[in-house]
PDB file of C-alpha atoms in Angstrom:
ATOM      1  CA  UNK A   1     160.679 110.676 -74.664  1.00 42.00           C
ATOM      2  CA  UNK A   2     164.427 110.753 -73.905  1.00 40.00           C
ATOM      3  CA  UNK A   3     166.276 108.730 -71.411  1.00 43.00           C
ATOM      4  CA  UNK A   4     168.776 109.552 -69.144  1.00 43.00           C
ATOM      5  CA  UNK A   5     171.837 110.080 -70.623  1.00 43.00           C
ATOM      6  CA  UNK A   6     169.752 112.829 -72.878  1.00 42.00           C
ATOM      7  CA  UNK A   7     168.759 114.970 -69.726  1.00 47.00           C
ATOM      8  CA  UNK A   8     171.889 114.646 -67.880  1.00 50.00           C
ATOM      9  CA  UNK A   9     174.019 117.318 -70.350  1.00 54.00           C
ATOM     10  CA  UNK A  10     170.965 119.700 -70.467  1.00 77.00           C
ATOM     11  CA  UNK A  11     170.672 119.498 -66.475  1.00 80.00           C
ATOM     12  CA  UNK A  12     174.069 119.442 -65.885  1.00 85.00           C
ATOM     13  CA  UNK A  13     174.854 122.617 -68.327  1.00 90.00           C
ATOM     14  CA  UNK A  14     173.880 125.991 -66.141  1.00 94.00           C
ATOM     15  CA  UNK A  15     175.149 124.201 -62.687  1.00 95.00           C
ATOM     16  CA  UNK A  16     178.764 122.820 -64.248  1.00 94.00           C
ATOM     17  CA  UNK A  17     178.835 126.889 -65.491  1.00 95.00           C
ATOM     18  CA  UNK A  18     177.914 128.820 -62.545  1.00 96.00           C
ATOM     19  CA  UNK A  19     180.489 126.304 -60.314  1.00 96.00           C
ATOM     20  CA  UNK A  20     182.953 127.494 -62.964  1.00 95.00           C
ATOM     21  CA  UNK A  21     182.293 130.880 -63.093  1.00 95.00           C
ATOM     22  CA  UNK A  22     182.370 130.726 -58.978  1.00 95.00           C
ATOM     23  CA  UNK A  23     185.897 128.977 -59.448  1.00 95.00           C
ATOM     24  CA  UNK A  24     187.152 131.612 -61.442  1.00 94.00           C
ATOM     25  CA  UNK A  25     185.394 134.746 -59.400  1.00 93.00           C
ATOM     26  CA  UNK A  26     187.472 133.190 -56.512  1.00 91.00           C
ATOM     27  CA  UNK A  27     190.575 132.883 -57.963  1.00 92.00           C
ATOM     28  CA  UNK A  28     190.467 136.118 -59.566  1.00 92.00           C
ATOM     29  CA  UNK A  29     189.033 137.991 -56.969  1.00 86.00           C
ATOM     30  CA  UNK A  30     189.471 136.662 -53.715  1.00 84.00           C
ATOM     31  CA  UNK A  31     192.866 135.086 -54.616  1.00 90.00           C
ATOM     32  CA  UNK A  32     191.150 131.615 -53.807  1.00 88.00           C
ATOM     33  CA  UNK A  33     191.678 128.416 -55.730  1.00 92.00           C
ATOM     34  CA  UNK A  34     188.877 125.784 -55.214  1.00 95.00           C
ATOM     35  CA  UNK A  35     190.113 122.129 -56.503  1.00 96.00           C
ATOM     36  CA  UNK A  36     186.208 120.693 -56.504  1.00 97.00           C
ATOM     37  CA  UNK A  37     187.064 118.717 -53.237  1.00 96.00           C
ATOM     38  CA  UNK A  38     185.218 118.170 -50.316  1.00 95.00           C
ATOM     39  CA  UNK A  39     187.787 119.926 -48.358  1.00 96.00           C
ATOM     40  CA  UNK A  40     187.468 123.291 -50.626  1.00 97.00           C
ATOM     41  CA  UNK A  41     183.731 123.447 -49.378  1.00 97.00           C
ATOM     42  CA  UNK A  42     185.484 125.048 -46.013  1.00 96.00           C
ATOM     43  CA  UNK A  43     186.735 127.625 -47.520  1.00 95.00           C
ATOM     44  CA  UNK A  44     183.271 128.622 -49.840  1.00 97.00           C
ATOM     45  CA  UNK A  45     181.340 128.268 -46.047  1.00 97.00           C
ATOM     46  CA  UNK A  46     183.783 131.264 -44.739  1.00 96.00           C
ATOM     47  CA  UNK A  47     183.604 133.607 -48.173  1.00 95.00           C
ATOM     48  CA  UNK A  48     179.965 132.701 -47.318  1.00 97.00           C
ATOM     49  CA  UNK A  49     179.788 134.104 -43.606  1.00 96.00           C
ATOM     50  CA  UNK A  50     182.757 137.044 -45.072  1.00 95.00           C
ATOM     51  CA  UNK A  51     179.863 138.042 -47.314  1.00 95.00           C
ATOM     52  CA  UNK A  52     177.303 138.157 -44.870  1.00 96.00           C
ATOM     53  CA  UNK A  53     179.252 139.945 -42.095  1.00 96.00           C
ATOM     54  CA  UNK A  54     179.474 142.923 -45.104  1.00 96.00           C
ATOM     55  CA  UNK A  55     175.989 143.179 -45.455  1.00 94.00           C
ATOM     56  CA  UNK A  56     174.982 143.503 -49.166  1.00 95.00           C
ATOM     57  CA  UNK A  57     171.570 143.418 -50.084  1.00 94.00           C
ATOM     58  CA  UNK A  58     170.494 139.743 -51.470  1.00 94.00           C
ATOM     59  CA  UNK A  59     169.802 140.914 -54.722  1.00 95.00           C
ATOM     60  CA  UNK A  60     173.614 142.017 -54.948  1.00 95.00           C
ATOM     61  CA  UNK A  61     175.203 138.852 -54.197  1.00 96.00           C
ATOM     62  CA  UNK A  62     172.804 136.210 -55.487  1.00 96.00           C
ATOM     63  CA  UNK A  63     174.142 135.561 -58.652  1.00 95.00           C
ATOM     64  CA  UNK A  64     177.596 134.624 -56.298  1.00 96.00           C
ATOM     65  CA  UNK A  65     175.603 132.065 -53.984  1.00 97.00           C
ATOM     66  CA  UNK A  66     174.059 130.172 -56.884  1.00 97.00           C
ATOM     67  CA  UNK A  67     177.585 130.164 -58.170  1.00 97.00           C
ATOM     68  CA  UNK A  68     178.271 128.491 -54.696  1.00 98.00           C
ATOM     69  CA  UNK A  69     175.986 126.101 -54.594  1.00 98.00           C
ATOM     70  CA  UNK A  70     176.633 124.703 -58.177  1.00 98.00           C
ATOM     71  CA  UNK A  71     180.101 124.261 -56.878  1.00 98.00           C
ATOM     72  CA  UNK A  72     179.261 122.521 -53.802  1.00 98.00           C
ATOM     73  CA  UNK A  73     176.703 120.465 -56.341  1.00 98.00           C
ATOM     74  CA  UNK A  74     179.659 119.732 -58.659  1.00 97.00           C
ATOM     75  CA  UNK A  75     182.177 118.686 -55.448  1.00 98.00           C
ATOM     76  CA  UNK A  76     178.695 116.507 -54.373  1.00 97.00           C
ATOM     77  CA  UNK A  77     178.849 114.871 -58.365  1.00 97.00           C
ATOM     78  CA  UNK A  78     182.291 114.438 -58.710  1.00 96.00           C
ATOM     79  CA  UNK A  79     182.694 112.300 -55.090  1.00 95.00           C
ATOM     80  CA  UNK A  80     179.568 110.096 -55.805  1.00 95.00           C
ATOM     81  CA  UNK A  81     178.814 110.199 -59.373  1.00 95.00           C
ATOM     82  CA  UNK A  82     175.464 111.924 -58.605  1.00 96.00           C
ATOM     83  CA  UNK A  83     174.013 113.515 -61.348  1.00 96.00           C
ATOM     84  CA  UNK A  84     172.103 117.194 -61.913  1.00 96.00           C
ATOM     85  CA  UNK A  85     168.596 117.028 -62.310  1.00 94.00           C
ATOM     86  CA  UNK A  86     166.641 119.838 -63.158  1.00 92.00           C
ATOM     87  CA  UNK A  87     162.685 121.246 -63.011  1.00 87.00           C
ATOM     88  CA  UNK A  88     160.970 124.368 -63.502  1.00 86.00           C
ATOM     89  CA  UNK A  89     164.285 126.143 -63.654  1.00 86.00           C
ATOM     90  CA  UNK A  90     165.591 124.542 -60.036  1.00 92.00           C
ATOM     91  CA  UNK A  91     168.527 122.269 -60.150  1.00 95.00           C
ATOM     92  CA  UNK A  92     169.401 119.517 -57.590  1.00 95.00           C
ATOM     93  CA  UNK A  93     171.731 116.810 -57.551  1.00 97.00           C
ATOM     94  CA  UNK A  94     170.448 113.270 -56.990  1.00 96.00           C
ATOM     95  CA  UNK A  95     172.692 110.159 -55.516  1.00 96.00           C
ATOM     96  CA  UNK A  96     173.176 107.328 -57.000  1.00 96.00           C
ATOM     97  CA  UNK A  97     171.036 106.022 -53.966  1.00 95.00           C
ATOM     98  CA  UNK A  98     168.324 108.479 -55.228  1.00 95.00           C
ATOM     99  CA  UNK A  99     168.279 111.564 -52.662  1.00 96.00           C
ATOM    100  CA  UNK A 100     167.475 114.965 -53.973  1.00 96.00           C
ATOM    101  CA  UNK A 101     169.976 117.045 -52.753  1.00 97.00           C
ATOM    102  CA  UNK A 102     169.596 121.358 -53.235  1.00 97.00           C
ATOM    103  CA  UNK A 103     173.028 122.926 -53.096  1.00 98.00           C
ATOM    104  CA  UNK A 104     171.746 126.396 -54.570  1.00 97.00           C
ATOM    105  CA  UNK A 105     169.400 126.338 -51.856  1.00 97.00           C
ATOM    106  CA  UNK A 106     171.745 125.362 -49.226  1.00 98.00           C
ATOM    107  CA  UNK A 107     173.959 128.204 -50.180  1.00 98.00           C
ATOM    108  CA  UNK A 108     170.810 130.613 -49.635  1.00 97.00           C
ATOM    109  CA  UNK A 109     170.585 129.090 -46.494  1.00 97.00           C
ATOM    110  CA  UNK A 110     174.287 129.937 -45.615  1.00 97.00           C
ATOM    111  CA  UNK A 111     173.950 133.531 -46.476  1.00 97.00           C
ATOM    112  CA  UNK A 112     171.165 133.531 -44.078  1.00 95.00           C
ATOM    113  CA  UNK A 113     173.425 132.439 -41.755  1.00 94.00           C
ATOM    114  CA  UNK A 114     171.376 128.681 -41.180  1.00 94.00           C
ATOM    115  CA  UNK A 115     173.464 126.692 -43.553  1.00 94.00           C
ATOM    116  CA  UNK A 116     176.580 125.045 -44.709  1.00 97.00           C
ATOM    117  CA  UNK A 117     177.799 123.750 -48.148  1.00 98.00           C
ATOM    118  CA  UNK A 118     180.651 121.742 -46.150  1.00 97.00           C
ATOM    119  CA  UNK A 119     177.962 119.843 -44.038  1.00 97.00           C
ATOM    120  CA  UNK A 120     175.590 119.410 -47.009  1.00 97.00           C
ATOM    121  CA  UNK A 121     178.364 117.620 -49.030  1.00 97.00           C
ATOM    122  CA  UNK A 122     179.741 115.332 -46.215  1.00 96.00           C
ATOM    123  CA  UNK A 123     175.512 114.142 -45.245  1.00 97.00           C
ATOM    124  CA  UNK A 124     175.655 113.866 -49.589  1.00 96.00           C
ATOM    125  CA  UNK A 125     178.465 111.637 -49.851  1.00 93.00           C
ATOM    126  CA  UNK A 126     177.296 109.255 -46.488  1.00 87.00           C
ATOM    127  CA  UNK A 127     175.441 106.298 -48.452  1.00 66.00           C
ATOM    128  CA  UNK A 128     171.850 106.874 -46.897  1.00 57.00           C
TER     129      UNK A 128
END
């Protein structure tokens, strides 16, 4: 059996590198930088809608949101020392008063046009 700090690299290891990949896809392509604060999540919510509004088939761009939603997972860690937990392949991040929050899914949710990262991370970082 391991403990904590055992699971927390292995959990945090795919999120912490598809929020970096995301970082760099926006700085190189969009001409974006993202600074892992809560403020950046405004500008992730637009590329978001910018995305939609175009149209590509999920399949095309879902590799991108999951790079979004680590991000937004990261910003969520970084402001409330939250911590990745993952099952079954699914990540979430949980507070350090123990809610389960899904940023991946939340990015989904944003493509569909029923979400936002900016929202999810300000409700993350209000003690519940």
């Amino acid at each position: 059996m391991t403990d904590r700090q055992d699971t927390r690299p292995h959990a945090a290891a795919k999120p912490a590198r598809w929020a970096g990949d995301a970082v760099a896809a926006m700085r190189e392509g969009a001409r974006v930088r993202l600074d892992y604060s809560a403020q950046s999540l405004w500008r992730v919510d637009r590329m978001i809608e910018e995305i939609r509004r175009e149209g590509p088939p999920y399949a095309a761009v879902e590799s991108a949101l999951r790079g979004f939603g680590a991000y937004a997972g990261e910003v969520i860690v970084r402001q409330t020392g939250a911590e990745w937990w993952a099952t079954g392949g699914e990540h979430w991040v949980r507070t350090p008063d123990g809610r389960l929050w899904d940023p991946i899914e939340e990015a989904r949710r944003c493509y569909g046009g029923h979400g936002s990262l900016r929202l999810l991370c300000r409700d993350a970082t209000v003690s519940g």
